[in-house]
PDB file of N, CA and C in Angstrom:
ATOM      1  N   MET A   1      94.019 114.784 108.420  1.00  0.00           N
ATOM      2  CA  MET A   1      94.276 113.370 108.503  1.00  0.00           C
ATOM      3  C   MET A   1      95.399 113.010 107.532  1.00  0.00           C
ATOM      4  N   TYR A   2      96.160 112.010 107.912  1.00  0.00           N
ATOM      5  CA  TYR A   2      97.241 111.522 107.058  1.00  0.00           C
ATOM      6  C   TYR A   2      96.857 110.173 106.456  1.00  0.00           C
ATOM      7  N   ILE A   3      97.293 109.954 105.230  1.00  0.00           N
ATOM      8  CA  ILE A   3      97.108 108.672 104.563  1.00  0.00           C
ATOM      9  C   ILE A   3      98.482 108.160 104.166  1.00  0.00           C
ATOM     10  N   LEU A   4      98.828 106.979 104.642  1.00  0.00           N
ATOM     11  CA  LEU A   4     100.073 106.328 104.266  1.00  0.00           C
ATOM     12  C   LEU A   4      99.749 105.350 103.148  1.00  0.00           C
ATOM     13  N   GLY A   5     100.195 105.667 101.954  1.00  0.00           N
ATOM     14  CA  GLY A   5      99.983 104.786 100.812  1.00  0.00           C
ATOM     15  C   GLY A   5     101.213 103.934 100.595  1.00  0.00           C
ATOM     16  N   ILE A   6     101.001 102.624 100.426  1.00  0.00           N
ATOM     17  CA  ILE A   6     102.138 101.741 100.173  1.00  0.00           C
ATOM     18  C   ILE A   6     101.851 100.856  98.968  1.00  0.00           C
ATOM     19  N   ASP A   7     102.917 100.538  98.246  1.00  0.00           N
ATOM     20  CA  ASP A   7     102.862  99.668  97.072  1.00  0.00           C
ATOM     21  C   ASP A   7     103.852  98.538  97.320  1.00  0.00           C
ATOM     22  N   PRO A   8     103.425  97.464  98.002  1.00  0.00           N
ATOM     23  CA  PRO A   8     104.355  96.406  98.400  1.00  0.00           C
ATOM     24  C   PRO A   8     104.678  95.432  97.271  1.00  0.00           C
ATOM     25  N   SER A   9     105.875  94.905  97.314  1.00  0.00           N
ATOM     26  CA  SER A   9     106.290  93.796  96.446  1.00  0.00           C
ATOM     27  C   SER A   9     107.403  93.058  97.172  1.00  0.00           C
ATOM     28  N   LEU A  10     107.803  91.919  96.656  1.00  0.00           N
ATOM     29  CA  LEU A  10     108.866  91.158  97.308  1.00  0.00           C
ATOM     30  C   LEU A  10     110.216  91.838  97.208  1.00  0.00           C
ATOM     31  N   THR A  11     110.404  92.670  96.215  1.00  0.00           N
ATOM     32  CA  THR A  11     111.704  93.324  96.049  1.00  0.00           C
ATOM     33  C   THR A  11     111.794  94.657  96.775  1.00  0.00           C
ATOM     34  N   GLY A  12     110.687  95.127  97.317  1.00  0.00           N
ATOM     35  CA  GLY A  12     110.688  96.386  98.040  1.00  0.00           C
ATOM     36  C   GLY A  12     109.315  97.008  98.009  1.00  0.00           C
ATOM     37  N   PHE A  13     109.210  98.225  98.516  1.00  0.00           N
ATOM     38  CA  PHE A  13     107.932  98.914  98.392  1.00  0.00           C
ATOM     39  C   PHE A  13     108.127 100.406  98.356  1.00  0.00           C
ATOM     40  N   GLY A  14     107.246 101.026  97.582  1.00  0.00           N
ATOM     41  CA  GLY A  14     107.186 102.475  97.550  1.00  0.00           C
ATOM     42  C   GLY A  14     106.152 102.935  98.562  1.00  0.00           C
ATOM     43  N   TRP A  15     106.362 104.110  99.099  1.00  0.00           N
ATOM     44  CA  TRP A  15     105.420 104.640 100.077  1.00  0.00           C
ATOM     45  C   TRP A  15     105.324 106.152  99.952  1.00  0.00           C
ATOM     46  N   ALA A  16     104.198 106.701 100.401  1.00  0.00           N
ATOM     47  CA  ALA A  16     104.008 108.149 100.438  1.00  0.00           C
ATOM     48  C   ALA A  16     103.074 108.475 101.588  1.00  0.00           C
ATOM     49  N   LEU A  17     103.385 109.547 102.300  1.00  0.00           N
ATOM     50  CA  LEU A  17     102.560 110.020 103.397  1.00  0.00           C
ATOM     51  C   LEU A  17     101.897 111.321 102.950  1.00  0.00           C
ATOM     52  N   HIS A  18     100.572 111.287 102.851  1.00  0.00           N
ATOM     53  CA  HIS A  18      99.807 112.435 102.360  1.00  0.00           C
ATOM     54  C   HIS A  18      99.026 113.083 103.491  1.00  0.00           C
ATOM     55  N   ASP A  19      99.063 114.400 103.520  1.00  0.00           N
ATOM     56  CA  ASP A  19      98.308 115.187 104.490  1.00  0.00           C
ATOM     57  C   ASP A  19      97.064 115.706 103.782  1.00  0.00           C
ATOM     58  N   THR A  20      95.896 115.186 104.153  1.00  0.00           N
ATOM     59  CA  THR A  20      94.664 115.566 103.454  1.00  0.00           C
ATOM     60  C   THR A  20      94.219 116.993 103.780  1.00  0.00           C
ATOM     61  N   ASP A  21      94.771 117.575 104.833  1.00  0.00           N
ATOM     62  CA  ASP A  21      94.404 118.940 105.197  1.00  0.00           C
ATOM     63  C   ASP A  21      95.267 119.997 104.511  1.00  0.00           C
ATOM     64  N   ALA A  22      96.386 119.596 103.934  1.00  0.00           N
ATOM     65  CA  ALA A  22      97.292 120.537 103.273  1.00  0.00           C
ATOM     66  C   ALA A  22      96.863 120.752 101.823  1.00  0.00           C
ATOM     67  N   THR A  23      97.481 121.739 101.198  1.00  0.00           N
ATOM     68  CA  THR A  23      97.193 122.014  99.791  1.00  0.00           C
ATOM     69  C   THR A  23      98.486 122.022  98.987  1.00  0.00           C
ATOM     70  N   GLY A  24      98.356 121.830  97.692  1.00  0.00           N
ATOM     71  CA  GLY A  24      99.514 121.889  96.800  1.00  0.00           C
ATOM     72  C   GLY A  24     100.552 120.830  97.128  1.00  0.00           C
ATOM     73  N   SER A  25     101.813 121.203  96.965  1.00  0.00           N
ATOM     74  CA  SER A  25     102.908 120.245  97.175  1.00  0.00           C
ATOM     75  C   SER A  25     103.065 119.838  98.639  1.00  0.00           C
ATOM     76  N   ALA A  26     102.485 120.611  99.554  1.00  0.00           N
ATOM     77  CA  ALA A  26     102.557 120.270 100.979  1.00  0.00           C
ATOM     78  C   ALA A  26     101.708 119.042 101.312  1.00  0.00           C
ATOM     79  N   ARG A  27     100.817 118.635 100.390  1.00  0.00           N
ATOM     80  CA  ARG A  27     100.001 117.435 100.631  1.00  0.00           C
ATOM     81  C   ARG A  27     100.869 116.197 100.779  1.00  0.00           C
ATOM     82  N   CYS A  28     101.975 116.132 100.036  1.00  0.00           N
ATOM     83  CA  CYS A  28     102.869 114.979 100.135  1.00  0.00           C
ATOM     84  C   CYS A  28     103.938 115.308 101.171  1.00  0.00           C
ATOM     85  N   ARG A  29     103.715 114.836 102.379  1.00  0.00           N
ATOM     86  CA  ARG A  29     104.632 115.157 103.480  1.00  0.00           C
ATOM     87  C   ARG A  29     105.976 114.454 103.314  1.00  0.00           C
ATOM     88  N   ALA A  30     105.937 113.210 102.807  1.00  0.00           N
ATOM     89  CA  ALA A  30     107.173 112.452 102.602  1.00  0.00           C
ATOM     90  C   ALA A  30     106.880 111.284 101.669  1.00  0.00           C
ATOM     91  N   ARG A  31     107.927 110.783 101.037  1.00  0.00           N
ATOM     92  CA  ARG A  31     107.786 109.610 100.171  1.00  0.00           C
ATOM     93  C   ARG A  31     109.133 108.914 100.057  1.00  0.00           C
ATOM     94  N   GLY A  32     109.096 107.666  99.619  1.00  0.00           N
ATOM     95  CA  GLY A  32     110.347 106.939  99.477  1.00  0.00           C
ATOM     96  C   GLY A  32     110.145 105.541  98.945  1.00  0.00           C
ATOM     97  N   TYR A  33     111.227 104.780  98.963  1.00  0.00           N
ATOM     98  CA  TYR A  33     111.219 103.409  98.451  1.00  0.00           C
ATOM     99  C   TYR A  33     112.222 102.585  99.253  1.00  0.00           C
ATOM    100  N   PHE A  34     111.793 101.426  99.704  1.00  0.00           N
ATOM    101  CA  PHE A  34     112.683 100.496 100.386  1.00  0.00           C
ATOM    102  C   PHE A  34     112.891  99.291  99.486  1.00  0.00           C
ATOM    103  N   LYS A  35     114.128  98.878  99.324  1.00  0.00           N
ATOM    104  CA  LYS A  35     114.467  97.774  98.432  1.00  0.00           C
ATOM    105  C   LYS A  35     115.114  96.650  99.234  1.00  0.00           C
ATOM    106  N   THR A  36     114.741  95.419  98.906  1.00  0.00           N
ATOM    107  CA  THR A  36     115.357  94.266  99.546  1.00  0.00           C
ATOM    108  C   THR A  36     116.412  93.674  98.622  1.00  0.00           C
ATOM    109  N   HIS A  37     117.366  92.982  99.210  1.00  0.00           N
ATOM    110  CA  HIS A  37     118.433  92.348  98.444  1.00  0.00           C
ATOM    111  C   HIS A  37     117.883  91.111  97.739  1.00  0.00           C
ATOM    112  N   ALA A  38     118.321  90.867  96.523  1.00  0.00           N
ATOM    113  CA  ALA A  38     117.818  89.756  95.715  1.00  0.00           C
ATOM    114  C   ALA A  38     118.044  88.392  96.364  1.00  0.00           C
ATOM    115  N   ARG A  39     119.042  88.260  97.209  1.00  0.00           N
ATOM    116  CA  ARG A  39     119.343  86.964  97.826  1.00  0.00           C
ATOM    117  C   ARG A  39     118.666  86.752  99.177  1.00  0.00           C
ATOM    118  N   MET A  40     117.878  87.722  99.611  1.00  0.00           N
ATOM    119  CA  MET A  40     117.168  87.562 100.885  1.00  0.00           C
ATOM    120  C   MET A  40     116.060  86.524 100.730  1.00  0.00           C
ATOM    121  N   ILE A  41     115.870  85.704 101.761  1.00  0.00           N
ATOM    122  CA  ILE A  41     114.765  84.752 101.722  1.00  0.00           C
ATOM    123  C   ILE A  41     113.460  85.484 102.027  1.00  0.00           C
ATOM    124  N   PHE A  42     112.348  84.850 101.659  1.00  0.00           N
ATOM    125  CA  PHE A  42     111.027  85.462 101.750  1.00  0.00           C
ATOM    126  C   PHE A  42     110.739  86.049 103.134  1.00  0.00           C
ATOM    127  N   VAL A  43     110.950  85.258 104.172  1.00  0.00           N
ATOM    128  CA  VAL A  43     110.640  85.707 105.532  1.00  0.00           C
ATOM    129  C   VAL A  43     111.490  86.916 105.911  1.00  0.00           C
ATOM    130  N   ASP A  44     112.774  86.895 105.568  1.00  0.00           N
ATOM    131  CA  ASP A  44     113.641  88.035 105.876  1.00  0.00           C
ATOM    132  C   ASP A  44     113.192  89.291 105.141  1.00  0.00           C
ATOM    133  N   ARG A  45     112.688  89.124 103.930  1.00  0.00           N
ATOM    134  CA  ARG A  45     112.171  90.279 103.178  1.00  0.00           C
ATOM    135  C   ARG A  45     110.970  90.884 103.894  1.00  0.00           C
ATOM    136  N   LEU A  46     110.050  90.034 104.332  1.00  0.00           N
ATOM    137  CA  LEU A  46     108.876  90.544 105.035  1.00  0.00           C
ATOM    138  C   LEU A  46     109.262  91.243 106.330  1.00  0.00           C
ATOM    139  N   VAL A  47     110.207  90.679 107.060  1.00  0.00           N
ATOM    140  CA  VAL A  47     110.664  91.313 108.300  1.00  0.00           C
ATOM    141  C   VAL A  47     111.288  92.670 107.999  1.00  0.00           C
ATOM    142  N   PHE A  48     112.131  92.748 106.965  1.00  0.00           N
ATOM    143  CA  PHE A  48     112.764  94.009 106.584  1.00  0.00           C
ATOM    144  C   PHE A  48     111.710  95.048 106.198  1.00  0.00           C
ATOM    145  N   LEU A  49     110.729  94.646 105.392  1.00  0.00           N
ATOM    146  CA  LEU A  49     109.701  95.586 104.955  1.00  0.00           C
ATOM    147  C   LEU A  49     108.843  96.039 106.138  1.00  0.00           C
ATOM    148  N   ARG A  50     108.530  95.112 107.049  1.00  0.00           N
ATOM    149  CA  ARG A  50     107.763  95.474 108.241  1.00  0.00           C
ATOM    150  C   ARG A  50     108.536  96.481 109.093  1.00  0.00           C
ATOM    151  N   GLU A  51     109.809  96.214 109.329  1.00  0.00           N
ATOM    152  CA  GLU A  51     110.621  97.127 110.140  1.00  0.00           C
ATOM    153  C   GLU A  51     110.761  98.492 109.462  1.00  0.00           C
ATOM    154  N   SER A  52     110.869  98.500 108.159  1.00  0.00           N
ATOM    155  CA  SER A  52     110.966  99.769 107.418  1.00  0.00           C
ATOM    156  C   SER A  52     109.685 100.567 107.566  1.00  0.00           C
ATOM    157  N   LEU A  53     108.551  99.892 107.490  1.00  0.00           N
ATOM    158  CA  LEU A  53     107.267 100.562 107.654  1.00  0.00           C
ATOM    159  C   LEU A  53     107.119 101.118 109.068  1.00  0.00           C
ATOM    160  N   LEU A  54     107.521 100.346 110.055  1.00  0.00           N
ATOM    161  CA  LEU A  54     107.461 100.833 111.438  1.00  0.00           C
ATOM    162  C   LEU A  54     108.365 102.048 111.638  1.00  0.00           C
ATOM    163  N   GLU A  55     109.495 102.072 110.983  1.00  0.00           N
ATOM    164  CA  GLU A  55     110.401 103.229 111.073  1.00  0.00           C
ATOM    165  C   GLU A  55     109.738 104.494 110.516  1.00  0.00           C
ATOM    166  N   ILE A  56     108.996 104.355 109.425  1.00  0.00           N
ATOM    167  CA  ILE A  56     108.262 105.501 108.863  1.00  0.00           C
ATOM    168  C   ILE A  56     107.275 106.024 109.898  1.00  0.00           C
ATOM    169  N   LEU A  57     106.540 105.112 110.531  1.00  0.00           N
ATOM    170  CA  LEU A  57     105.550 105.525 111.529  1.00  0.00           C
ATOM    171  C   LEU A  57     106.207 106.170 112.739  1.00  0.00           C
ATOM    172  N   ARG A  58     107.356 105.644 113.165  1.00  0.00           N
ATOM    173  CA  ARG A  58     108.068 106.247 114.308  1.00  0.00           C
ATOM    174  C   ARG A  58     108.609 107.636 113.956  1.00  0.00           C
ATOM    175  N   GLU A  59     109.106 107.779 112.732  1.00  0.00           N
ATOM    176  CA  GLU A  59     109.707 109.058 112.339  1.00  0.00           C
ATOM    177  C   GLU A  59     108.667 110.161 112.178  1.00  0.00           C
ATOM    178  N   PHE A  60     107.563 109.873 111.519  1.00  0.00           N
ATOM    179  CA  PHE A  60     106.598 110.926 111.193  1.00  0.00           C
ATOM    180  C   PHE A  60     105.427 111.000 112.161  1.00  0.00           C
ATOM    181  N   ARG A  61     105.143 109.945 112.885  1.00  0.00           N
ATOM    182  CA  ARG A  61     104.061 109.903 113.870  1.00  0.00           C
ATOM    183  C   ARG A  61     102.768 110.542 113.367  1.00  0.00           C
ATOM    184  N   PRO A  62     102.268 110.055 112.227  1.00  0.00           N
ATOM    185  CA  PRO A  62     101.039 110.657 111.686  1.00  0.00           C
ATOM    186  C   PRO A  62      99.842 110.334 112.579  1.00  0.00           C
ATOM    187  N   SER A  63      99.049 111.347 112.887  1.00  0.00           N
ATOM    188  CA  SER A  63      97.892 111.124 113.736  1.00  0.00           C
ATOM    189  C   SER A  63      96.810 112.137 113.393  1.00  0.00           C
ATOM    190  N   PRO A  64      95.573 111.725 113.174  1.00  0.00           N
ATOM    191  CA  PRO A  64      95.169 110.348 112.893  1.00  0.00           C
ATOM    192  C   PRO A  64      95.606 109.959 111.481  1.00  0.00           C
ATOM    193  N   PHE A  65      95.617 108.661 111.202  1.00  0.00           N
ATOM    194  CA  PHE A  65      96.010 108.254 109.859  1.00  0.00           C
ATOM    195  C   PHE A  65      95.296 106.992 109.417  1.00  0.00           C
ATOM    196  N   ARG A  66      95.296 106.781 108.114  1.00  0.00           N
ATOM    197  CA  ARG A  66      94.756 105.588 107.470  1.00  0.00           C
ATOM    198  C   ARG A  66      95.845 105.030 106.562  1.00  0.00           C
ATOM    199  N   VAL A  67      95.706 103.777 106.186  1.00  0.00           N
ATOM    200  CA  VAL A  67      96.668 103.133 105.296  1.00  0.00           C
ATOM    201  C   VAL A  67      95.950 102.657 104.045  1.00  0.00           C
ATOM    202  N   GLY A  68      96.562 102.893 102.902  1.00  0.00           N
ATOM    203  CA  GLY A  68      96.062 102.370 101.638  1.00  0.00           C
ATOM    204  C   GLY A  68      97.130 101.484 101.022  1.00  0.00           C
ATOM    205  N   ILE A  69      96.752 100.255 100.655  1.00  0.00           N
ATOM    206  CA  ILE A  69      97.694  99.321 100.049  1.00  0.00           C
ATOM    207  C   ILE A  69      97.281  99.109  98.604  1.00  0.00           C
ATOM    208  N   GLU A  70      98.212  99.332  97.695  1.00  0.00           N
ATOM    209  CA  GLU A  70      97.919  99.160  96.274  1.00  0.00           C
ATOM    210  C   GLU A  70      97.543  97.723  95.975  1.00  0.00           C
ATOM    211  N   GLN A  71      96.508  97.547  95.186  1.00  0.00           N
ATOM    212  CA  GLN A  71      96.080  96.227  94.750  1.00  0.00           C
ATOM    213  C   GLN A  71      96.568  95.988  93.320  1.00  0.00           C
ATOM    214  N   ASN A  72      96.883  94.746  93.037  1.00  0.00           N
ATOM    215  CA  ASN A  72      97.355  94.391  91.697  1.00  0.00           C
ATOM    216  C   ASN A  72      96.216  94.473  90.688  1.00  0.00           C
ATOM    217  N   VAL A  73      96.471  95.104  89.557  1.00  0.00           N
ATOM    218  CA  VAL A  73      95.444  95.243  88.529  1.00  0.00           C
ATOM    219  C   VAL A  73      95.541  94.163  87.454  1.00  0.00           C
ATOM    220  N   TYR A  74      96.493  93.266  87.569  1.00  0.00           N
ATOM    221  CA  TYR A  74      96.709  92.265  86.529  1.00  0.00           C
ATOM    222  C   TYR A  74      96.124  90.903  86.876  1.00  0.00           C
ATOM    223  N   ASP A  75      95.290  90.811  87.903  1.00  0.00           N
ATOM    224  CA  ASP A  75      94.631  89.570  88.288  1.00  0.00           C
ATOM    225  C   ASP A  75      95.626  88.447  88.553  1.00  0.00           C
ATOM    226  N   SER A  76      96.714  88.786  89.221  1.00  0.00           N
ATOM    227  CA  SER A  76      97.726  87.798  89.562  1.00  0.00           C
ATOM    228  C   SER A  76      97.499  87.328  90.994  1.00  0.00           C
ATOM    229  N   HIS A  77      97.187  86.051  91.165  1.00  0.00           N
ATOM    230  CA  HIS A  77      96.954  85.513  92.502  1.00  0.00           C
ATOM    231  C   HIS A  77      98.204  85.597  93.357  1.00  0.00           C
ATOM    232  N   ARG A  78      99.355  85.401  92.757  1.00  0.00           N
ATOM    233  CA  ARG A  78     100.617  85.451  93.508  1.00  0.00           C
ATOM    234  C   ARG A  78     100.826  86.843  94.119  1.00  0.00           C
ATOM    235  N   SER A  79     100.611  87.882  93.324  1.00  0.00           N
ATOM    236  CA  SER A  79     100.784  89.247  93.830  1.00  0.00           C
ATOM    237  C   SER A  79      99.759  89.565  94.909  1.00  0.00           C
ATOM    238  N   ALA A  80      98.532  89.130  94.721  1.00  0.00           N
ATOM    239  CA  ALA A  80      97.496  89.381  95.714  1.00  0.00           C
ATOM    240  C   ALA A  80      97.826  88.649  97.014  1.00  0.00           C
ATOM    241  N   ASP A  81      98.289  87.424  96.911  1.00  0.00           N
ATOM    242  CA  ASP A  81      98.683  86.674  98.105  1.00  0.00           C
ATOM    243  C   ASP A  81      99.830  87.359  98.833  1.00  0.00           C
ATOM    244  N   MET A  82     100.797  87.868  98.085  1.00  0.00           N
ATOM    245  CA  MET A  82     101.940  88.551  98.695  1.00  0.00           C
ATOM    246  C   MET A  82     101.488  89.816  99.415  1.00  0.00           C
ATOM    247  N   ALA A  83     100.607  90.587  98.809  1.00  0.00           N
ATOM    248  CA  ALA A  83     100.125  91.815  99.437  1.00  0.00           C
ATOM    249  C   ALA A  83      99.367  91.497 100.725  1.00  0.00           C
ATOM    250  N   GLN A  84      98.571  90.425 100.719  1.00  0.00           N
ATOM    251  CA  GLN A  84      97.842  90.040 101.911  1.00  0.00           C
ATOM    252  C   GLN A  84      98.797  89.550 102.999  1.00  0.00           C
ATOM    253  N   THR A  85      99.817  88.810 102.604  1.00  0.00           N
ATOM    254  CA  THR A  85     100.826  88.341 103.571  1.00  0.00           C
ATOM    255  C   THR A  85     101.556  89.527 104.174  1.00  0.00           C
ATOM    256  N   PHE A  86     101.897  90.517 103.350  1.00  0.00           N
ATOM    257  CA  PHE A  86     102.558  91.723 103.833  1.00  0.00           C
ATOM    258  C   PHE A  86     101.674  92.453 104.836  1.00  0.00           C
ATOM    259  N   ALA A  87     100.396  92.600 104.510  1.00  0.00           N
ATOM    260  CA  ALA A  87      99.473  93.291 105.410  1.00  0.00           C
ATOM    261  C   ALA A  87      99.355  92.538 106.736  1.00  0.00           C
ATOM    262  N   TYR A  88      99.306  91.224 106.675  1.00  0.00           N
ATOM    263  CA  TYR A  88      99.222  90.409 107.885  1.00  0.00           C
ATOM    264  C   TYR A  88     100.480  90.573 108.734  1.00  0.00           C
ATOM    265  N   ALA A  89     101.641  90.591 108.091  1.00  0.00           N
ATOM    266  CA  ALA A  89     102.904  90.729 108.815  1.00  0.00           C
ATOM    267  C   ALA A  89     103.019  92.079 109.514  1.00  0.00           C
ATOM    268  N   CYS A  90     102.307  93.072 109.025  1.00  0.00           N
ATOM    269  CA  CYS A  90     102.387  94.423 109.589  1.00  0.00           C
ATOM    270  C   CYS A  90     101.331  94.708 110.641  1.00  0.00           C
ATOM    271  N   GLU A  91     100.481  93.730 110.939  1.00  0.00           N
ATOM    272  CA  GLU A  91      99.443  93.971 111.956  1.00  0.00           C
ATOM    273  C   GLU A  91     100.053  94.105 113.328  1.00  0.00           C
TER     274      GLU A  91
END
């Protein structure tokens, strides 16, 4: 099984695709970071991040797979709201 881990933010997101059946360094099949331009408006950022995520899925076609989204550990409502909005935009 593959797990796509993402760490979303308004300025971009880091991602990694892990193969739970592999061992050693082969467990991390791919990883990367997508960055948005500082002058992009909120909606355009979400669209860019959504399209980037879809491109990862089209390129690697992980099957079966699960998604893990990093949660903010600093109890920031703004960050939690953004992560939920990102998840909603990617449905």
